[in-house]
C-alpha cells in the first residue's frame, strides 16, 4: 500500500496537498464561505465564550499552538494551549463559558481523552479535531471537526498536522467573521490564500532535492538546534520533534529571543542550527539571531519566504518556501523540516516508519 514509495512517512508527506485540499473544500459552500458541517457555534454562543483551552499531545499539541495564534488573532478570545498530561492534573479553571478544543489524529490518546472528560465534567463545551472517524475523542465530544488526511500509518505524524492546521484556521476564521471582528474582504482574502496552499505545498515537494542534499551532508550531527520567533517557533517545535523521533538525534527548539538566556552557550564550531525566518514583522530580529549563532561558528540553515533574499548574506544554506501571508506560513514551513527529518533518518539507516520505543497511538499513561 506504499504505492511505490519506500516508506509510509514519505508517502504521507506527499499526500499533504490532497489532505489539505479535502479538509478545506469539504467545508466551503458554493459562496466560498466556511460551513463547519454540523457544528453550530452561533454569535450568541461565541459572545459567551470567554476563554478557549486547546489540549493535545505531541504533534497535535504543536498544531494547537498555531491554533492559539489564529483564534487570538482572528476571533480575539484568549487561548491557553496545553499539553494533555499536564492539563489533566492541574485542576484548571474551567466553566460553562470555556470552549475546550481537543486535537488528536487517532482520537484514542489516553491523556487527551482524560483531559476532555475533565473539561466536560466542569461544564465546558467540547469541540474536537480528529482524523479517525468514530474514535473515542470524537464520540465523547459535543462537536467534531474531522480532518480529511486519510489513514496515517507512519508513527511520525505529518499529514495529520497540516490538516489540523487547516481545521484550526477554519475554526478561527469562522469565529472571527461570526463575531463581526473580521471584514468580509479580509476573510475572503485569507480563504483564497488557503485555497492556494495545496499548489504551494506541491512546489516545495517538487523541489525536495536541495533538502535531500542537505540531509546527506548533515546526517552525522549528534545535536541540532531549531529556532524561530512567533509562529516560526511553533513550527520549529514540530520540526525538532520530527527529527528526534525518527533519527534519534538530540534536537531542541528554542525561541530565538531566549538564546541569550542560556542556550547560546551550547553553540560551537559546526553546530547545526535550523532557523525559521518567515515572519515579515520579525525578519530583522531573526537576521540578528542568525548572525549571533554564526559568530559562534554555527552552520546555519534558514527557511525563508521567496523574495526575502537578505538572509543569504548570513545563512549557509537557504531553503525558500513560496510567498504567503505571515499568518499561514506554518502550512508551508513545516514541509522542509519533515523532509529533512525523513532524509536524515534514511541516511542514518533508521526504521523510519516504526521508530524505536514509540507507538502510533498512546493509549497508556
Ligand atoms: O493521535 P494523536 O494525535 O492524539 O497523537 C498524539 C501524539 O502521540 C503524536 O502526535 C506523536 O507525538 C507523534 N508520534 C508525532 O509524530
mmCIF file of C-alpha atoms and ligand atoms in Angstrom:
data_model
loop_
_atom_site.group_PDB
_atom_site.id
_atom_site.type_symbol
_atom_site.label_atom_id
_atom_site.label_comp_id
_atom_site.label_asym_id
_atom_site.label_seq_id
_atom_site.Cartn_x
_atom_site.Cartn_y
_atom_site.Cartn_z
ATOM 1 C CA UNK A 1 0.000 0.000 0.000
ATOM 2 C CA UNK A 2 3.029 2.256 -0.135
ATOM 3 C CA UNK A 3 2.181 2.915 -3.773
ATOM 4 C CA UNK A 4 5.799 2.899 -4.914
ATOM 5 C CA UNK A 5 7.140 4.964 -2.033
ATOM 6 C CA UNK A 6 9.889 3.490 0.110
ATOM 7 C CA UNK A 7 8.171 4.372 3.394
ATOM 8 C CA UNK A 8 4.732 5.381 4.604
ATOM 9 C CA UNK A 9 6.181 8.579 6.005
ATOM 10 C CA UNK A 10 7.336 9.926 2.623
ATOM 11 C CA UNK A 11 4.080 8.788 1.031
ATOM 12 C CA UNK A 12 2.146 10.681 3.699
ATOM 13 C CA UNK A 13 4.337 13.774 3.356
ATOM 14 C CA UNK A 14 3.462 13.753 -0.327
ATOM 15 C CA UNK A 15 -0.238 13.294 0.379
ATOM 16 C CA UNK A 16 -0.437 16.614 2.219
ATOM 17 C CA UNK A 17 -1.627 18.803 -0.666
ATOM 18 C CA UNK A 18 -4.524 16.399 -1.161
ATOM 19 C CA UNK A 19 -5.346 16.189 2.560
ATOM 20 C CA UNK A 20 -5.304 19.958 2.894
ATOM 21 C CA UNK A 21 -7.461 20.374 -0.209
ATOM 22 C CA UNK A 22 -10.019 17.866 1.065
ATOM 23 C CA UNK A 23 -10.148 19.274 4.600
ATOM 24 C CA UNK A 24 -10.710 22.760 3.243
ATOM 25 C CA UNK A 25 -13.086 22.161 0.354
ATOM 26 C CA UNK A 26 -15.426 19.874 2.228
ATOM 27 C CA UNK A 27 -16.336 22.821 4.402
ATOM 28 C CA UNK A 28 -16.568 25.623 1.868
ATOM 29 C CA UNK A 29 -20.040 26.257 0.479
ATOM 30 C CA UNK A 30 -20.904 27.488 -3.014
ATOM 31 C CA UNK A 31 -20.367 31.085 -1.957
ATOM 32 C CA UNK A 32 -16.888 30.204 -0.671
ATOM 33 C CA UNK A 33 -17.866 30.646 2.982
ATOM 34 C CA UNK A 34 -16.925 28.266 5.778
ATOM 35 C CA UNK A 35 -19.622 25.861 6.901
ATOM 36 C CA UNK A 36 -18.493 23.718 9.791
ATOM 37 C CA UNK A 37 -20.733 20.725 8.998
ATOM 38 C CA UNK A 38 -22.937 20.077 11.985
ATOM 39 C CA UNK A 39 -21.042 22.432 14.281
ATOM 40 C CA UNK A 40 -23.429 25.157 15.364
ATOM 41 C CA UNK A 41 -21.472 27.881 17.071
ATOM 42 C CA UNK A 42 -23.733 30.921 16.960
ATOM 43 C CA UNK A 43 -22.879 34.541 17.570
ATOM 44 C CA UNK A 44 -24.588 34.267 20.976
ATOM 45 C CA UNK A 45 -22.505 31.197 21.882
ATOM 46 C CA UNK A 46 -19.335 32.977 20.884
ATOM 47 C CA UNK A 47 -20.186 36.047 22.883
ATOM 48 C CA UNK A 48 -20.432 33.890 25.994
ATOM 49 C CA UNK A 49 -17.116 32.123 25.443
ATOM 50 C CA UNK A 50 -14.513 33.988 27.452
ATOM 51 C CA UNK A 51 -11.636 31.553 27.071
ATOM 52 C CA UNK A 52 -10.520 28.667 24.934
ATOM 53 C CA UNK A 53 -8.408 25.725 26.014
ATOM 54 C CA UNK A 54 -6.646 23.768 23.296
ATOM 55 C CA UNK A 55 -5.362 20.484 24.659
ATOM 56 C CA UNK A 56 -3.406 17.726 22.912
ATOM 57 C CA UNK A 57 -0.160 15.728 22.870
ATOM 58 C CA UNK A 58 2.921 15.683 20.646
ATOM 59 C CA UNK A 59 2.402 16.896 17.112
ATOM 60 C CA UNK A 60 -1.278 17.623 17.722
ATOM 61 C CA UNK A 61 -0.202 19.945 20.559
ATOM 62 C CA UNK A 62 2.071 21.760 18.105
ATOM 63 C CA UNK A 63 -0.898 22.273 15.777
ATOM 64 C CA UNK A 64 -2.708 23.670 18.826
ATOM 65 C CA UNK A 65 -0.006 26.310 19.299
ATOM 66 C CA UNK A 66 -0.775 27.631 15.816
ATOM 67 C CA UNK A 67 -4.482 27.389 16.676
ATOM 68 C CA UNK A 68 -3.919 29.612 19.698
ATOM 69 C CA UNK A 69 -2.314 32.218 17.482
ATOM 70 C CA UNK A 70 -5.139 32.022 14.913
ATOM 71 C CA UNK A 71 -8.011 32.242 17.420
ATOM 72 C CA UNK A 72 -6.432 35.111 19.337
ATOM 73 C CA UNK A 73 -5.706 36.949 16.104
ATOM 74 C CA UNK A 74 -8.968 36.403 14.210
ATOM 75 C CA UNK A 75 -11.519 35.885 16.986
ATOM 76 C CA UNK A 76 -9.927 37.870 19.830
ATOM 77 C CA UNK A 77 -10.566 35.264 22.530
ATOM 78 C CA UNK A 78 -7.755 34.377 24.955
ATOM 79 C CA UNK A 79 -6.456 30.873 24.373
ATOM 80 C CA UNK A 80 -4.470 28.555 26.605
ATOM 81 C CA UNK A 81 -2.755 25.773 24.714
ATOM 82 C CA UNK A 82 -1.833 22.936 26.984
ATOM 83 C CA UNK A 83 -0.253 19.501 26.971
ATOM 84 C CA UNK A 84 -2.956 16.971 27.905
ATOM 85 C CA UNK A 85 -0.844 15.153 30.509
ATOM 86 C CA UNK A 86 -0.222 18.480 32.295
ATOM 87 C CA UNK A 87 -3.704 19.902 31.940
ATOM 88 C CA UNK A 88 -5.455 16.914 33.490
ATOM 89 C CA UNK A 89 -3.537 17.073 36.764
ATOM 90 C CA UNK A 90 -3.595 20.827 37.292
ATOM 91 C CA UNK A 91 -7.195 21.465 38.282
ATOM 92 C CA UNK A 92 -7.555 24.157 35.579
ATOM 93 C CA UNK A 93 -10.191 26.835 35.888
ATOM 94 C CA UNK A 94 -12.966 25.842 33.517
ATOM 95 C CA UNK A 95 -16.675 26.601 33.440
ATOM 96 C CA UNK A 96 -19.589 26.687 31.009
ATOM 97 C CA UNK A 97 -18.090 29.717 29.266
ATOM 98 C CA UNK A 98 -14.989 27.777 28.305
ATOM 99 C CA UNK A 99 -14.602 26.245 24.873
ATOM 100 C CA UNK A 100 -12.378 23.200 25.066
ATOM 101 C CA UNK A 101 -10.729 22.068 21.842
ATOM 102 C CA UNK A 102 -9.090 18.630 21.810
ATOM 103 C CA UNK A 103 -6.836 17.759 18.884
ATOM 104 C CA UNK A 104 -5.997 14.139 18.119
ATOM 105 C CA UNK A 105 -5.165 12.251 14.965
ATOM 106 C CA UNK A 106 -6.082 8.850 16.385
ATOM 107 C CA UNK A 107 -8.776 10.051 18.757
ATOM 108 C CA UNK A 108 -7.533 7.401 21.193
ATOM 109 C CA UNK A 109 -4.729 9.160 23.072
ATOM 110 C CA UNK A 110 -5.439 8.443 26.718
ATOM 111 C CA UNK A 111 -4.214 11.726 28.200
ATOM 112 C CA UNK A 112 -6.183 13.764 25.659
ATOM 113 C CA UNK A 113 -9.294 11.735 26.370
ATOM 114 C CA UNK A 114 -8.874 12.121 30.133
ATOM 115 C CA UNK A 115 -8.390 15.884 29.751
ATOM 116 C CA UNK A 116 -11.534 16.083 27.620
ATOM 117 C CA UNK A 117 -13.566 14.195 30.232
ATOM 118 C CA UNK A 118 -12.308 16.503 32.963
ATOM 119 C CA UNK A 119 -13.257 19.624 30.962
ATOM 120 C CA UNK A 120 -16.667 18.145 30.152
ATOM 121 C CA UNK A 121 -17.300 17.377 33.803
ATOM 122 C CA UNK A 122 -16.599 21.015 34.614
ATOM 123 C CA UNK A 123 -19.163 22.183 32.072
ATOM 124 C CA UNK A 124 -17.052 23.224 29.069
ATOM 125 C CA UNK A 125 -18.294 22.858 25.529
ATOM 126 C CA UNK A 126 -16.140 20.255 23.799
ATOM 127 C CA UNK A 127 -15.059 20.613 20.192
ATOM 128 C CA UNK A 128 -12.584 18.093 18.854
ATOM 129 C CA UNK A 129 -10.381 17.982 15.777
ATOM 130 C CA UNK A 130 -9.950 14.327 14.941
ATOM 131 C CA UNK A 131 -8.798 12.271 11.969
ATOM 132 C CA UNK A 132 -10.175 8.828 12.809
ATOM 133 C CA UNK A 133 -13.934 8.737 12.356
ATOM 134 C CA UNK A 134 -15.881 7.344 15.302
ATOM 135 C CA UNK A 135 -12.847 7.288 17.637
ATOM 136 C CA UNK A 136 -13.240 7.790 21.411
ATOM 137 C CA UNK A 137 -12.375 11.503 21.376
ATOM 138 C CA UNK A 138 -14.881 12.067 18.570
ATOM 139 C CA UNK A 139 -17.637 10.105 20.317
ATOM 140 C CA UNK A 140 -17.253 11.959 23.590
ATOM 141 C CA UNK A 141 -17.227 15.484 22.113
ATOM 142 C CA UNK A 142 -20.186 17.808 21.607
ATOM 143 C CA UNK A 143 -18.882 18.810 18.183
ATOM 144 C CA UNK A 144 -16.330 17.189 15.882
ATOM 145 C CA UNK A 145 -14.292 18.671 13.061
ATOM 146 C CA UNK A 146 -12.916 15.752 11.075
ATOM 147 C CA UNK A 147 -9.671 16.283 9.235
ATOM 148 C CA UNK A 148 -9.575 14.566 5.888
ATOM 149 C CA UNK A 149 -5.965 13.435 5.971
ATOM 150 C CA UNK A 150 -6.833 9.814 5.243
ATOM 151 C CA UNK A 151 -5.245 6.982 7.254
ATOM 152 C CA UNK A 152 -1.888 7.906 8.764
ATOM 153 C CA UNK A 153 0.296 4.812 9.196
ATOM 154 C CA UNK A 154 3.801 6.153 9.909
ATOM 155 C CA UNK A 155 4.424 6.785 13.605
ATOM 156 C CA UNK A 156 5.756 10.243 12.764
ATOM 157 C CA UNK A 157 2.745 12.433 12.150
ATOM 158 C CA UNK A 158 2.863 14.617 9.036
ATOM 159 C CA UNK A 159 -0.360 14.942 7.071
ATOM 160 C CA UNK A 160 -2.406 14.896 10.265
ATOM 161 C CA UNK A 161 -0.531 18.035 11.375
ATOM 162 C CA UNK A 162 -1.115 20.073 8.212
ATOM 163 C CA UNK A 163 -4.800 19.141 8.102
ATOM 164 C CA UNK A 164 -5.109 20.015 11.815
ATOM 165 C CA UNK A 165 -3.689 23.434 10.929
ATOM 166 C CA UNK A 166 -6.396 23.875 8.287
ATOM 167 C CA UNK A 167 -9.022 22.896 10.862
ATOM 168 C CA UNK A 168 -7.671 25.453 13.318
ATOM 169 C CA UNK A 169 -7.599 28.234 10.725
ATOM 170 C CA UNK A 170 -11.145 27.467 9.597
ATOM 171 C CA UNK A 171 -12.481 27.437 13.154
ATOM 172 C CA UNK A 172 -10.677 30.688 13.961
ATOM 173 C CA UNK A 173 -11.881 32.404 10.780
ATOM 174 C CA UNK A 174 -15.416 31.201 11.346
ATOM 175 C CA UNK A 175 -15.334 32.587 14.888
ATOM 176 C CA UNK A 176 -13.860 35.886 13.708
ATOM 177 C CA UNK A 177 -16.444 36.505 10.988
ATOM 178 C CA UNK A 178 -19.351 35.332 13.158
ATOM 179 C CA UNK A 179 -18.304 37.737 15.904
ATOM 180 C CA UNK A 180 -18.035 40.535 13.333
ATOM 181 C CA UNK A 181 -14.343 41.032 14.027
ATOM 182 C CA UNK A 182 -13.090 40.219 10.548
ATOM 183 C CA UNK A 183 -14.128 42.193 7.496
ATOM 184 C CA UNK A 184 -15.605 40.144 4.661
ATOM 185 C CA UNK A 185 -12.710 41.293 2.427
ATOM 186 C CA UNK A 186 -10.072 40.047 4.830
ATOM 187 C CA UNK A 187 -11.972 36.795 5.424
ATOM 188 C CA UNK A 188 -12.275 36.170 1.664
ATOM 189 C CA UNK A 189 -8.628 37.044 1.143
ATOM 190 C CA UNK A 190 -7.468 34.506 3.732
ATOM 191 C CA UNK A 191 -9.752 31.782 2.355
ATOM 192 C CA UNK A 192 -8.391 32.438 -1.146
ATOM 193 C CA UNK A 193 -4.879 32.044 0.207
ATOM 194 C CA UNK A 194 -5.832 28.820 1.996
ATOM 195 C CA UNK A 195 -7.131 27.536 -1.331
ATOM 196 C CA UNK A 196 -3.745 28.269 -2.895
ATOM 197 C CA UNK A 197 -1.939 26.159 -0.287
ATOM 198 C CA UNK A 198 -2.080 22.714 -1.954
ATOM 199 C CA UNK A 199 -0.353 24.071 -5.041
ATOM 200 C CA UNK A 200 2.280 25.901 -2.968
ATOM 201 C CA UNK A 201 2.885 22.768 -0.871
ATOM 202 C CA UNK A 202 3.330 20.801 -4.063
ATOM 203 C CA UNK A 203 6.014 23.230 -5.218
ATOM 204 C CA UNK A 204 8.038 22.530 -2.075
ATOM 205 C CA UNK A 205 7.624 18.778 -2.558
ATOM 206 C CA UNK A 206 8.706 19.034 -6.202
ATOM 207 C CA UNK A 207 11.890 20.833 -5.161
ATOM 208 C CA UNK A 208 12.934 18.430 -2.439
ATOM 209 C CA UNK A 209 16.387 17.679 -3.899
ATOM 210 C CA UNK A 210 18.021 20.593 -2.074
ATOM 211 C CA UNK A 211 16.690 19.237 1.227
ATOM 212 C CA UNK A 212 17.832 15.718 0.413
ATOM 213 C CA UNK A 213 21.332 17.033 -0.371
ATOM 214 C CA UNK A 214 21.382 18.961 2.875
ATOM 215 C CA UNK A 215 20.343 15.863 4.819
ATOM 216 C CA UNK A 216 23.028 13.807 3.065
ATOM 217 C CA UNK A 217 25.685 16.259 4.197
ATOM 218 C CA UNK A 218 24.359 16.868 7.725
ATOM 219 C CA UNK A 219 23.076 13.484 8.901
ATOM 220 C CA UNK A 220 26.057 12.870 11.157
ATOM 221 C CA UNK A 221 25.312 15.614 13.665
ATOM 222 C CA UNK A 222 24.637 14.439 17.174
ATOM 223 C CA UNK A 223 22.725 17.538 18.125
ATOM 224 C CA UNK A 224 20.668 20.028 16.142
ATOM 225 C CA UNK A 225 19.014 23.278 17.197
ATOM 226 C CA UNK A 226 15.881 24.806 15.713
ATOM 227 C CA UNK A 227 14.965 28.411 16.309
ATOM 228 C CA UNK A 228 12.316 30.943 15.355
ATOM 229 C CA UNK A 229 10.036 33.668 16.626
ATOM 230 C CA UNK A 230 6.260 33.998 16.638
ATOM 231 C CA UNK A 231 4.577 31.332 14.529
ATOM 232 C CA UNK A 232 8.007 30.152 13.438
ATOM 233 C CA UNK A 233 8.865 28.829 16.890
ATOM 234 C CA UNK A 234 5.614 26.862 16.983
ATOM 235 C CA UNK A 235 6.631 25.139 13.745
ATOM 236 C CA UNK A 236 10.226 24.731 14.940
ATOM 237 C CA UNK A 237 8.961 22.665 17.895
ATOM 238 C CA UNK A 238 7.345 20.336 15.395
ATOM 239 C CA UNK A 239 10.469 20.179 13.202
ATOM 240 C CA UNK A 240 12.571 19.308 16.218
ATOM 241 C CA UNK A 241 10.192 16.589 17.447
ATOM 242 C CA UNK A 242 10.121 15.044 13.988
ATOM 243 C CA UNK A 243 13.896 14.891 13.806
ATOM 244 C CA UNK A 244 14.390 13.379 17.258
ATOM 245 C CA UNK A 245 11.684 10.743 16.959
ATOM 246 C CA UNK A 246 12.802 9.209 13.696
ATOM 247 C CA UNK A 247 16.545 9.913 13.529
ATOM 248 C CA UNK A 248 17.406 9.759 17.274
ATOM 249 C CA UNK A 249 19.352 12.997 17.015
ATOM 250 C CA UNK A 250 19.295 15.133 20.128
ATOM 251 C CA UNK A 251 17.365 18.108 18.822
ATOM 252 C CA UNK A 252 15.999 21.114 20.591
ATOM 253 C CA UNK A 253 13.834 24.070 19.526
ATOM 254 C CA UNK A 254 14.361 27.455 21.110
ATOM 255 C CA UNK A 255 12.511 30.774 20.815
ATOM 256 C CA UNK A 256 15.241 32.899 19.260
ATOM 257 C CA UNK A 257 14.850 35.668 21.834
ATOM 258 C CA UNK A 258 15.696 33.134 24.559
ATOM 259 C CA UNK A 259 19.065 32.219 23.037
ATOM 260 C CA UNK A 260 20.967 34.760 25.097
ATOM 261 C CA UNK A 261 19.310 33.496 28.266
ATOM 262 C CA UNK A 262 21.223 30.253 28.202
ATOM 263 C CA UNK A 263 21.123 28.095 25.090
ATOM 264 C CA UNK A 264 23.690 30.077 23.109
ATOM 265 C CA UNK A 265 26.294 28.547 25.458
ATOM 266 C CA UNK A 266 25.821 25.289 23.541
ATOM 267 C CA UNK A 267 26.640 26.718 20.125
ATOM 268 C CA UNK A 268 30.136 25.854 18.916
ATOM 269 C CA UNK A 269 32.065 25.346 15.696
ATOM 270 C CA UNK A 270 29.924 23.369 13.255
ATOM 271 C CA UNK A 271 26.721 23.130 15.379
ATOM 272 C CA UNK A 272 23.755 22.795 13.020
ATOM 273 C CA UNK A 273 21.104 25.468 13.598
ATOM 274 C CA UNK A 274 17.916 25.348 11.554
ATOM 275 C CA UNK A 275 16.323 28.765 11.582
ATOM 276 C CA UNK A 276 12.852 29.742 10.512
ATOM 277 C CA UNK A 277 12.625 33.311 9.279
ATOM 278 C CA UNK A 278 9.250 33.515 7.550
ATOM 279 C CA UNK A 279 7.573 36.275 9.556
ATOM 280 C CA UNK A 280 7.969 39.660 7.855
ATOM 281 C CA UNK A 281 7.461 41.549 11.105
ATOM 282 C CA UNK A 282 10.214 39.562 12.828
ATOM 283 C CA UNK A 283 12.581 39.152 9.898
ATOM 284 C CA UNK A 284 15.163 41.721 11.015
ATOM 285 C CA UNK A 285 15.207 40.247 14.530
ATOM 286 C CA UNK A 286 15.813 36.786 13.094
ATOM 287 C CA UNK A 287 18.648 38.074 10.930
ATOM 288 C CA UNK A 288 20.427 39.315 14.023
ATOM 289 C CA UNK A 289 19.847 35.988 15.821
ATOM 290 C CA UNK A 290 21.323 34.207 12.807
ATOM 291 C CA UNK A 291 24.380 36.466 12.980
ATOM 292 C CA UNK A 292 24.741 35.707 16.690
ATOM 293 C CA UNK A 293 24.926 31.946 16.192
ATOM 294 C CA UNK A 294 27.038 32.340 13.053
ATOM 295 C CA UNK A 295 29.564 34.334 15.040
ATOM 296 C CA UNK A 296 29.932 31.297 17.360
ATOM 297 C CA UNK A 297 30.669 29.002 14.429
ATOM 298 C CA UNK A 298 27.196 27.502 13.784
ATOM 299 C CA UNK A 299 26.266 26.076 10.399
ATOM 300 C CA UNK A 300 23.002 27.885 9.712
ATOM 301 C CA UNK A 301 20.167 26.642 7.532
ATOM 302 C CA UNK A 302 17.398 29.206 7.098
ATOM 303 C CA UNK A 303 13.844 28.629 5.930
ATOM 304 C CA UNK A 304 12.534 31.872 4.448
ATOM 305 C CA UNK A 305 9.897 33.191 2.076
ATOM 306 C CA UNK A 306 10.750 33.555 -1.595
ATOM 307 C CA UNK A 307 11.896 37.087 -2.253
ATOM 308 C CA UNK A 308 13.428 37.639 1.201
ATOM 309 C CA UNK A 309 16.987 37.321 -0.032
ATOM 310 C CA UNK A 310 18.733 39.313 2.681
ATOM 311 C CA UNK A 311 19.112 36.131 4.742
ATOM 312 C CA UNK A 312 21.508 34.683 2.137
ATOM 313 C CA UNK A 313 24.186 37.059 3.458
ATOM 314 C CA UNK A 314 24.311 35.344 6.861
ATOM 315 C CA UNK A 315 22.950 31.798 6.473
ATOM 316 C CA UNK A 316 24.978 28.956 4.964
ATOM 317 C CA UNK A 317 22.008 27.382 3.189
ATOM 318 C CA UNK A 318 18.618 28.954 2.482
ATOM 319 C CA UNK A 319 15.504 26.939 1.738
ATOM 320 C CA UNK A 320 12.763 29.045 0.225
ATOM 321 C CA UNK A 321 9.064 28.450 0.628
ATOM 322 C CA UNK A 322 6.526 30.150 -1.672
ATOM 323 C CA UNK A 323 5.405 33.579 -0.550
ATOM 324 C CA UNK A 324 2.236 33.711 1.548
ATOM 325 C CA UNK A 325 0.674 35.785 4.311
ATOM 326 C CA UNK A 326 2.547 35.595 7.617
ATOM 327 C CA UNK A 327 -0.427 34.004 9.406
ATOM 328 C CA UNK A 328 -0.413 30.953 7.127
ATOM 329 C CA UNK A 329 3.296 30.138 6.825
ATOM 330 C CA UNK A 330 3.192 27.067 9.145
ATOM 331 C CA UNK A 331 1.332 25.078 6.467
ATOM 332 C CA UNK A 332 4.356 25.526 4.206
ATOM 333 C CA UNK A 333 7.346 25.906 6.506
ATOM 334 C CA UNK A 334 6.779 22.551 8.207
ATOM 335 C CA UNK A 335 7.310 20.642 4.951
ATOM 336 C CA UNK A 336 11.062 21.245 4.500
ATOM 337 C CA UNK A 337 11.504 20.148 8.129
ATOM 338 C CA UNK A 338 9.502 16.953 7.622
ATOM 339 C CA UNK A 339 11.559 16.180 4.514
ATOM 340 C CA UNK A 340 14.812 16.955 6.290
ATOM 341 C CA UNK A 341 13.968 14.575 9.169
ATOM 342 C CA UNK A 342 12.929 11.903 6.739
ATOM 343 C CA UNK A 343 16.093 12.067 4.633
ATOM 344 C CA UNK A 344 18.332 12.266 7.708
ATOM 345 C CA UNK A 345 16.657 9.182 9.196
ATOM 346 C CA UNK A 346 17.079 7.312 5.898
ATOM 347 C CA UNK A 347 20.749 8.342 5.691
ATOM 348 C CA UNK A 348 21.275 7.086 9.251
ATOM 349 C CA UNK A 349 19.649 3.763 8.400
ATOM 350 C CA UNK A 350 16.802 4.215 10.908
ATOM 351 C CA UNK A 351 13.497 2.385 10.809
ATOM 352 C CA UNK A 352 11.583 5.448 9.610
ATOM 353 C CA UNK A 353 8.019 4.189 9.905
ATOM 354 C CA UNK A 354 8.479 2.367 13.205
ATOM 355 C CA UNK A 355 10.946 4.286 15.337
ATOM 356 C CA UNK A 356 12.188 2.600 18.490
ATOM 357 C CA UNK A 357 10.197 2.932 21.736
ATOM 358 C CA UNK A 358 7.241 4.639 20.029
ATOM 359 C CA UNK A 359 3.682 3.571 19.228
ATOM 360 C CA UNK A 360 1.307 5.162 16.746
ATOM 361 C CA UNK A 361 -1.290 5.796 19.353
ATOM 362 C CA UNK A 362 -0.504 6.205 23.026
ATOM 363 C CA UNK A 363 -3.321 4.579 24.932
ATOM 364 C CA UNK A 364 -1.424 4.245 28.208
ATOM 365 C CA UNK A 365 -0.359 6.931 30.672
HETATM 366 O O1 LIG B 1 -3.236 10.502 17.865
HETATM 367 P P1 LIG B 1 -2.800 11.783 18.498
HETATM 368 O O2 LIG B 1 -2.834 12.914 17.563
HETATM 369 O O3 LIG B 1 -3.582 12.091 19.763
HETATM 370 O O4 LIG B 1 -1.298 11.539 18.922
HETATM 371 C C1 LIG B 1 -0.584 12.497 19.634
HETATM 372 C C2 LIG B 1 0.884 12.171 19.665
HETATM 373 O O5 LIG B 1 1.102 10.921 20.282
HETATM 374 C C3 LIG B 1 1.514 12.160 18.287
HETATM 375 O O6 LIG B 1 1.319 13.353 17.600
HETATM 376 C C4 LIG B 1 3.035 11.875 18.394
HETATM 377 O O7 LIG B 1 3.670 12.968 19.001
HETATM 378 C C5 LIG B 1 3.631 11.599 17.016
HETATM 379 N N1 LIG B 1 4.492 10.448 17.076
HETATM 380 C C6 LIG B 1 4.404 12.732 16.471
HETATM 381 O O8 LIG B 1 4.947 12.465 15.213
#
